[in-house]
Amino acid sequence: MTVLGLVGSSCGGLDTRFRAELAAPAAGRGHRLAITLTPAAHRWLDAAGELDGLAALTDLPVRSVSRLPGEPRPHPDPAVFLFAPASANSVAKLALGIADNQALTVLGDVLGDPAATIVVGYQVQDTRFRHPAWRRHLDTLAEAGVRIRRLEYGEPWSDILDLLPGPTP
Ligand SMILES: Cc1cc2nc3c(=O)[nH]c(=O)nc-3n(C[C@H](O)[C@H](O)[C@H](O)COP(=O)(O)O)c2cc1C
């Protein structure tokens, strides 16, 4: 079963759509989910009572904090990642190589590895495109081989799953 590294950050709709439109359909397509959340995303999903439902979709722990030195690594190394929803903040940090939380650490460790597939679905307001560095961040990720798409407000997030390679049994 293919392990899918599913990474989520704190975008509007996360609390109601992350499980229903990303995690559950990905599991339904046969992916074994290794879920990692930014600290803010974890707080939002905890407050919404969504963590138990997410945990029920996978045999692997839902992560947001790094392991202690000496602790075993709780997730295997996925060859395929879906980072969605990806906030403007986390996209910028990933493009710059900042790894100040576990979600950005797992993504930053594989970014640029030709053996890894990374799909990023970002959700931002139109005004983000006025930021002088924004397009450069998107270009940086695309040049590193990331399949990157914008999640449009009002469109189902699950469409981004079509960019993933199919799971292998
Ligand atoms: C209700 C709410 C909705 C938000 N929606 C978005 C969003 O859709 N996209 C985005 O880039 N930031 C959004 N933000 C701002 C991010 O949550 C904020 O920049 C945060 O620091 C991102 O942290 P993270 O990337 O580590 O999860 C939202 C914030 C709130 C409170």
PDB file of C-alpha atoms and ligand atoms in Angstrom:
ATOM      1  CA  MET A   1       0.000   0.000   0.000  1.00  0.00           C
ATOM      2  CA  THR A   2       1.447   3.396  -0.945  1.00  0.00           C
ATOM      3  CA  VAL A   3       2.144   5.718   1.970  1.00  0.00           C
ATOM      4  CA  LEU A   4       0.869   9.218   1.284  1.00  0.00           C
ATOM      5  CA  GLY A   5       2.405  11.990   3.350  1.00  0.00           C
ATOM      6  CA  LEU A   6      -0.625  14.233   3.875  1.00  0.00           C
ATOM      7  CA  VAL A   7       0.336  17.623   5.272  1.00  0.00           C
ATOM      8  CA  GLY A   8      -2.163  20.297   6.281  1.00  0.00           C
ATOM      9  CA  SER A   9      -1.823  23.909   7.374  1.00  0.00           C
ATOM     10  CA  SER A  10      -4.251  26.426   8.824  1.00  0.00           C
ATOM     11  CA  CYS A  11      -6.403  27.595   5.927  1.00  0.00           C
ATOM     12  CA  GLY A  12     -10.065  28.515   6.099  1.00  0.00           C
ATOM     13  CA  GLY A  13     -12.229  25.406   5.865  1.00  0.00           C
ATOM     14  CA  LEU A  14      -9.589  23.099   7.320  1.00  0.00           C
ATOM     15  CA  ASP A  15     -11.770  22.235  10.297  1.00  0.00           C
ATOM     16  CA  THR A  16     -14.621  20.923   8.160  1.00  0.00           C
ATOM     17  CA  ARG A  17     -12.983  19.991   4.852  1.00  0.00           C
ATOM     18  CA  PHE A  18      -9.601  18.434   5.604  1.00  0.00           C
ATOM     19  CA  ARG A  19     -10.964  15.070   6.676  1.00  0.00           C
ATOM     20  CA  ALA A  20     -14.037  15.020   4.436  1.00  0.00           C
ATOM     21  CA  GLU A  21     -12.472  16.299   1.199  1.00  0.00           C
ATOM     22  CA  LEU A  22      -8.831  15.215   1.457  1.00  0.00           C
ATOM     23  CA  ALA A  23      -8.022  12.574   4.070  1.00  0.00           C
ATOM     24  CA  ALA A  24     -11.064  10.332   3.715  1.00  0.00           C
ATOM     25  CA  PRO A  25     -11.096  10.321  -0.109  1.00  0.00           C
ATOM     26  CA  ALA A  26      -7.327   9.703  -0.205  1.00  0.00           C
ATOM     27  CA  ALA A  27      -7.728   6.755   2.157  1.00  0.00           C
ATOM     28  CA  GLY A  28     -10.636   5.595   0.027  1.00  0.00           C
ATOM     29  CA  ARG A  29      -8.343   5.561  -3.020  1.00  0.00           C
ATOM     30  CA  GLY A  30      -6.064   3.119  -1.204  1.00  0.00           C
ATOM     31  CA  HIS A  31      -3.427   5.435   0.270  1.00  0.00           C
ATOM     32  CA  ARG A  32      -1.995   4.683   3.696  1.00  0.00           C
ATOM     33  CA  LEU A  33      -1.985   8.104   5.323  1.00  0.00           C
ATOM     34  CA  ALA A  34       0.965   9.601   7.194  1.00  0.00           C
ATOM     35  CA  ILE A  35      -0.682  12.837   8.375  1.00  0.00           C
ATOM     36  CA  THR A  36       1.379  15.771   9.633  1.00  0.00           C
ATOM     37  CA  LEU A  37      -0.161  19.101  10.623  1.00  0.00           C
ATOM     38  CA  THR A  38       1.311  22.507  11.295  1.00  0.00           C
ATOM     39  CA  PRO A  39       0.890  23.522  14.933  1.00  0.00           C
ATOM     40  CA  ALA A  40      -1.936  25.903  14.051  1.00  0.00           C
ATOM     41  CA  ALA A  41      -3.694  23.303  11.904  1.00  0.00           C
ATOM     42  CA  HIS A  42      -3.433  20.785  14.729  1.00  0.00           C
ATOM     43  CA  ARG A  43      -4.950  23.301  17.149  1.00  0.00           C
ATOM     44  CA  TRP A  44      -7.814  24.048  14.780  1.00  0.00           C
ATOM     45  CA  LEU A  45      -8.610  20.370  14.173  1.00  0.00           C
ATOM     46  CA  ASP A  46      -8.340  19.585  17.867  1.00  0.00           C
ATOM     47  CA  ALA A  47     -10.777  22.396  18.696  1.00  0.00           C
ATOM     48  CA  ALA A  48     -13.153  21.116  16.024  1.00  0.00           C
ATOM     49  CA  GLY A  49     -13.067  17.578  17.426  1.00  0.00           C
ATOM     50  CA  GLU A  50     -11.659  16.255  14.150  1.00  0.00           C
ATOM     51  CA  LEU A  51      -8.513  14.501  15.336  1.00  0.00           C
ATOM     52  CA  ASP A  52     -10.153  11.225  16.324  1.00  0.00           C
ATOM     53  CA  GLY A  53     -11.870  10.986  12.946  1.00  0.00           C
ATOM     54  CA  LEU A  54      -8.564  11.585  11.198  1.00  0.00           C
ATOM     55  CA  ALA A  55      -6.781   9.028  13.351  1.00  0.00           C
ATOM     56  CA  ALA A  56      -9.419   6.459  12.433  1.00  0.00           C
ATOM     57  CA  LEU A  57      -8.421   6.734   8.767  1.00  0.00           C
ATOM     58  CA  THR A  58      -4.888   5.445   9.275  1.00  0.00           C
ATOM     59  CA  ASP A  59      -2.795   3.071  11.356  1.00  0.00           C
ATOM     60  CA  LEU A  60      -0.089   5.766  11.646  1.00  0.00           C
ATOM     61  CA  PRO A  61      -0.169   8.526  14.273  1.00  0.00           C
ATOM     62  CA  VAL A  62      -1.374  12.008  13.327  1.00  0.00           C
ATOM     63  CA  ARG A  63       1.645  14.215  13.946  1.00  0.00           C
ATOM     64  CA  SER A  64       2.385  17.843  14.540  1.00  0.00           C
ATOM     65  CA  VAL A  65       5.367  17.844  16.879  1.00  0.00           C
ATOM     66  CA  SER A  66       8.839  16.511  16.308  1.00  0.00           C
ATOM     67  CA  ARG A  67      10.014  13.357  18.031  1.00  0.00           C
ATOM     68  CA  LEU A  68      12.464  13.541  20.876  1.00  0.00           C
ATOM     69  CA  PRO A  69      16.050  12.469  20.217  1.00  0.00           C
ATOM     70  CA  GLY A  70      16.180   8.722  20.776  1.00  0.00           C
ATOM     71  CA  GLU A  71      12.499   8.189  19.981  1.00  0.00           C
ATOM     72  CA  PRO A  72      11.707   6.066  16.919  1.00  0.00           C
ATOM     73  CA  ARG A  73      10.449   7.849  13.810  1.00  0.00           C
ATOM     74  CA  PRO A  74       6.650   7.502  13.927  1.00  0.00           C
ATOM     75  CA  HIS A  75       6.113   7.617  10.151  1.00  0.00           C
ATOM     76  CA  PRO A  76       7.763   5.685   7.325  1.00  0.00           C
ATOM     77  CA  ASP A  77       9.290   7.794   4.528  1.00  0.00           C
ATOM     78  CA  PRO A  78       6.570   8.434   1.943  1.00  0.00           C
ATOM     79  CA  ALA A  79       7.527   8.722  -1.714  1.00  0.00           C
ATOM     80  CA  VAL A  80       4.404  10.804  -2.370  1.00  0.00           C
ATOM     81  CA  PHE A  81       3.221  13.900  -0.511  1.00  0.00           C
ATOM     82  CA  LEU A  82       0.104  16.010  -0.676  1.00  0.00           C
ATOM     83  CA  PHE A  83       0.428  19.368   1.043  1.00  0.00           C
ATOM     84  CA  ALA A  84      -3.095  20.751   1.167  1.00  0.00           C
ATOM     85  CA  PRO A  85      -4.470  23.076   2.150  1.00  0.00           C
ATOM     86  CA  ALA A  86      -1.188  24.980   2.022  1.00  0.00           C
ATOM     87  CA  SER A  87      -1.245  28.462   3.534  1.00  0.00           C
ATOM     88  CA  ALA A  88       0.648  31.433   2.128  1.00  0.00           C
ATOM     89  CA  ASN A  89       2.796  31.288   5.236  1.00  0.00           C
ATOM     90  CA  SER A  90       3.778  27.642   4.844  1.00  0.00           C
ATOM     91  CA  VAL A  91       4.292  27.878   1.079  1.00  0.00           C
ATOM     92  CA  ALA A  92       6.680  30.780   1.600  1.00  0.00           C
ATOM     93  CA  LYS A  93       8.564  28.957   4.329  1.00  0.00           C
ATOM     94  CA  LEU A  94       8.824  25.761   2.287  1.00  0.00           C
ATOM     95  CA  ALA A  95      10.179  27.668  -0.714  1.00  0.00           C
ATOM     96  CA  LEU A  96      12.750  29.378   1.503  1.00  0.00           C
ATOM     97  CA  GLY A  97      13.801  26.150   3.191  1.00  0.00           C
ATOM     98  CA  ILE A  98      12.487  27.091   6.602  1.00  0.00           C
ATOM     99  CA  ALA A  99      11.675  24.019   8.698  1.00  0.00           C
ATOM    100  CA  ASP A 100      10.501  25.386  12.019  1.00  0.00           C
ATOM    101  CA  ASN A 101       7.782  22.792  12.535  1.00  0.00           C
ATOM    102  CA  GLN A 102       7.338  19.092  11.786  1.00  0.00           C
ATOM    103  CA  ALA A 103       5.134  19.656   8.732  1.00  0.00           C
ATOM    104  CA  LEU A 104       7.744  21.812   7.014  1.00  0.00           C
ATOM    105  CA  THR A 105      10.499  19.474   8.135  1.00  0.00           C
ATOM    106  CA  VAL A 106       9.044  16.436   6.370  1.00  0.00           C
ATOM    107  CA  LEU A 107       8.381  18.424   3.210  1.00  0.00           C
ATOM    108  CA  GLY A 108      11.705  20.229   3.244  1.00  0.00           C
ATOM    109  CA  ASP A 109      13.567  16.967   3.658  1.00  0.00           C
ATOM    110  CA  VAL A 110      12.245  15.616   0.344  1.00  0.00           C
ATOM    111  CA  LEU A 111      11.863  18.781  -1.734  1.00  0.00           C
ATOM    112  CA  GLY A 112      14.139  18.425  -4.753  1.00  0.00           C
ATOM    113  CA  ASP A 113      14.463  14.645  -4.455  1.00  0.00           C
ATOM    114  CA  PRO A 114      13.665  13.294  -7.932  1.00  0.00           C
ATOM    115  CA  ALA A 115      12.348  10.077  -6.345  1.00  0.00           C
ATOM    116  CA  ALA A 116       9.671  11.974  -4.424  1.00  0.00           C
ATOM    117  CA  THR A 117       6.405  13.352  -5.754  1.00  0.00           C
ATOM    118  CA  ILE A 118       5.067  16.444  -4.006  1.00  0.00           C
ATOM    119  CA  VAL A 119       1.673  17.929  -4.797  1.00  0.00           C
ATOM    120  CA  VAL A 120       0.847  21.303  -3.246  1.00  0.00           C
ATOM    121  CA  GLY A 121      -2.656  22.758  -3.180  1.00  0.00           C
ATOM    122  CA  TYR A 122      -2.466  26.283  -1.818  1.00  0.00           C
ATOM    123  CA  GLN A 123      -5.367  28.464  -0.742  1.00  0.00           C
ATOM    124  CA  VAL A 124      -4.778  32.192  -0.628  1.00  0.00           C
ATOM    125  CA  GLN A 125      -6.657  35.400  -1.180  1.00  0.00           C
ATOM    126  CA  ASP A 126      -6.118  37.200  -4.494  1.00  0.00           C
ATOM    127  CA  THR A 127      -4.289  39.939  -2.606  1.00  0.00           C
ATOM    128  CA  ARG A 128      -1.428  37.501  -1.887  1.00  0.00           C
ATOM    129  CA  PHE A 129      -0.340  37.875  -5.519  1.00  0.00           C
ATOM    130  CA  ARG A 130       0.579  41.501  -4.789  1.00  0.00           C
ATOM    131  CA  HIS A 131       3.249  40.364  -2.370  1.00  0.00           C
ATOM    132  CA  PRO A 132       6.570  40.862  -4.152  1.00  0.00           C
ATOM    133  CA  ALA A 133       7.933  37.423  -3.223  1.00  0.00           C
ATOM    134  CA  TRP A 134       4.806  35.316  -3.763  1.00  0.00           C
ATOM    135  CA  ARG A 135       5.230  34.353  -7.424  1.00  0.00           C
ATOM    136  CA  ARG A 136       8.879  33.617  -6.822  1.00  0.00           C
ATOM    137  CA  HIS A 137       7.922  31.166  -4.087  1.00  0.00           C
ATOM    138  CA  LEU A 138       5.532  29.377  -6.455  1.00  0.00           C
ATOM    139  CA  ASP A 139       8.177  29.322  -9.190  1.00  0.00           C
ATOM    140  CA  THR A 140      10.790  27.951  -6.784  1.00  0.00           C
ATOM    141  CA  LEU A 141       8.559  25.044  -5.861  1.00  0.00           C
ATOM    142  CA  ALA A 142       7.548  24.360  -9.473  1.00  0.00           C
ATOM    143  CA  GLU A 143      11.195  24.399 -10.572  1.00  0.00           C
ATOM    144  CA  ALA A 144      11.895  21.795  -7.871  1.00  0.00           C
ATOM    145  CA  GLY A 145       9.340  19.528  -9.521  1.00  0.00           C
ATOM    146  CA  VAL A 146       6.389  20.233  -7.242  1.00  0.00           C
ATOM    147  CA  ARG A 147       2.982  19.840  -8.866  1.00  0.00           C
ATOM    148  CA  ILE A 148       1.370  23.013  -7.605  1.00  0.00           C
ATOM    149  CA  ARG A 149      -2.220  24.207  -7.955  1.00  0.00           C
ATOM    150  CA  ARG A 150      -4.381  26.805  -6.318  1.00  0.00           C
ATOM    151  CA  LEU A 151      -7.386  25.603  -4.334  1.00  0.00           C
ATOM    152  CA  GLU A 152     -10.178  27.903  -5.445  1.00  0.00           C
ATOM    153  CA  TYR A 153     -12.645  29.076  -2.832  1.00  0.00           C
ATOM    154  CA  GLY A 154     -15.892  27.218  -3.452  1.00  0.00           C
ATOM    155  CA  GLU A 155     -14.330  24.325  -5.389  1.00  0.00           C
ATOM    156  CA  PRO A 156     -14.002  20.881  -3.769  1.00  0.00           C
ATOM    157  CA  TRP A 157     -10.525  20.307  -2.397  1.00  0.00           C
ATOM    158  CA  SER A 158     -10.674  16.648  -3.436  1.00  0.00           C
ATOM    159  CA  ASP A 159      -9.966  17.595  -7.073  1.00  0.00           C
ATOM    160  CA  ILE A 160      -6.286  17.958  -6.106  1.00  0.00           C
ATOM    161  CA  LEU A 161      -6.136  14.202  -5.443  1.00  0.00           C
ATOM    162  CA  ASP A 162      -6.183  13.663  -9.206  1.00  0.00           C
ATOM    163  CA  LEU A 163      -2.618  15.053  -9.359  1.00  0.00           C
ATOM    164  CA  LEU A 164      -1.315  12.187  -7.220  1.00  0.00           C
ATOM    165  CA  PRO A 165       0.110   9.085  -8.789  1.00  0.00           C
ATOM    166  CA  GLY A 166      -2.236   6.147  -8.221  1.00  0.00           C
ATOM    167  CA  PRO A 167      -1.627   4.020  -5.132  1.00  0.00           C
ATOM    168  CA  THR A 168       0.085   0.689  -5.640  1.00  0.00           C
ATOM    169  CA  PRO A 169      -1.411  -2.295  -3.857  1.00  0.00           C
TER     170      PRO A 169
HETATM  171  C1  LIG B   1     -10.204  31.696  10.139  1.00  0.00           C
HETATM  172  C2  LIG B   1      -8.889  31.815   9.428  1.00  0.00           C
HETATM  173  C3  LIG B   1      -8.789  31.435   8.116  1.00  0.00           C
HETATM  174  C4  LIG B   1      -7.565  31.531   7.439  1.00  0.00           C
HETATM  175  N1  LIG B   1      -7.501  31.142   6.146  1.00  0.00           N
HETATM  176  C5  LIG B   1      -6.321  31.208   5.491  1.00  0.00           C
HETATM  177  C6  LIG B   1      -6.212  30.744   4.144  1.00  0.00           C
HETATM  178  O1  LIG B   1      -7.166  30.226   3.543  1.00  0.00           O
HETATM  179  N2  LIG B   1      -5.004  30.867   3.541  1.00  0.00           N
HETATM  180  C7  LIG B   1      -3.907  31.379   4.180  1.00  0.00           C
HETATM  181  O2  LIG B   1      -2.836  31.460   3.569  1.00  0.00           O
HETATM  182  N3  LIG B   1      -3.963  31.801   5.467  1.00  0.00           N
HETATM  183  C8  LIG B   1      -5.142  31.717   6.138  1.00  0.00           C
HETATM  184  N4  LIG B   1      -5.225  32.120   7.440  1.00  0.00           N
HETATM  185  C9  LIG B   1      -4.009  32.638   8.102  1.00  0.00           C
HETATM  186  C10 LIG B   1      -3.115  31.491   8.610  1.00  0.00           C
HETATM  187  O3  LIG B   1      -3.833  30.652   9.491  1.00  0.00           O
HETATM  188  C11 LIG B   1      -1.890  32.097   9.328  1.00  0.00           C
HETATM  189  O4  LIG B   1      -1.091  32.787   8.380  1.00  0.00           O
HETATM  190  C12 LIG B   1      -1.057  31.050  10.034  1.00  0.00           C
HETATM  191  O5  LIG B   1       0.027  31.693  10.683  1.00  0.00           O
HETATM  192  C13 LIG B   1      -0.512  30.003   9.084  1.00  0.00           C
HETATM  193  O6  LIG B   1       0.229  29.072   9.835  1.00  0.00           O
HETATM  194  P1  LIG B   1       0.613  27.633   9.240  1.00  0.00           P
HETATM  195  O7  LIG B   1       1.006  27.837   7.816  1.00  0.00           O
HETATM  196  O8  LIG B   1       1.771  27.213  10.088  1.00  0.00           O
HETATM  197  O9  LIG B   1      -0.562  26.724   9.438  1.00  0.00           O
HETATM  198  C14 LIG B   1      -6.429  32.035   8.118  1.00  0.00           C
HETATM  199  C15 LIG B   1      -6.534  32.404   9.458  1.00  0.00           C
HETATM  200  C16 LIG B   1      -7.744  32.307  10.112  1.00  0.00           C
HETATM  201  C17 LIG B   1      -7.825  32.697  11.573  1.00  0.00           C
END
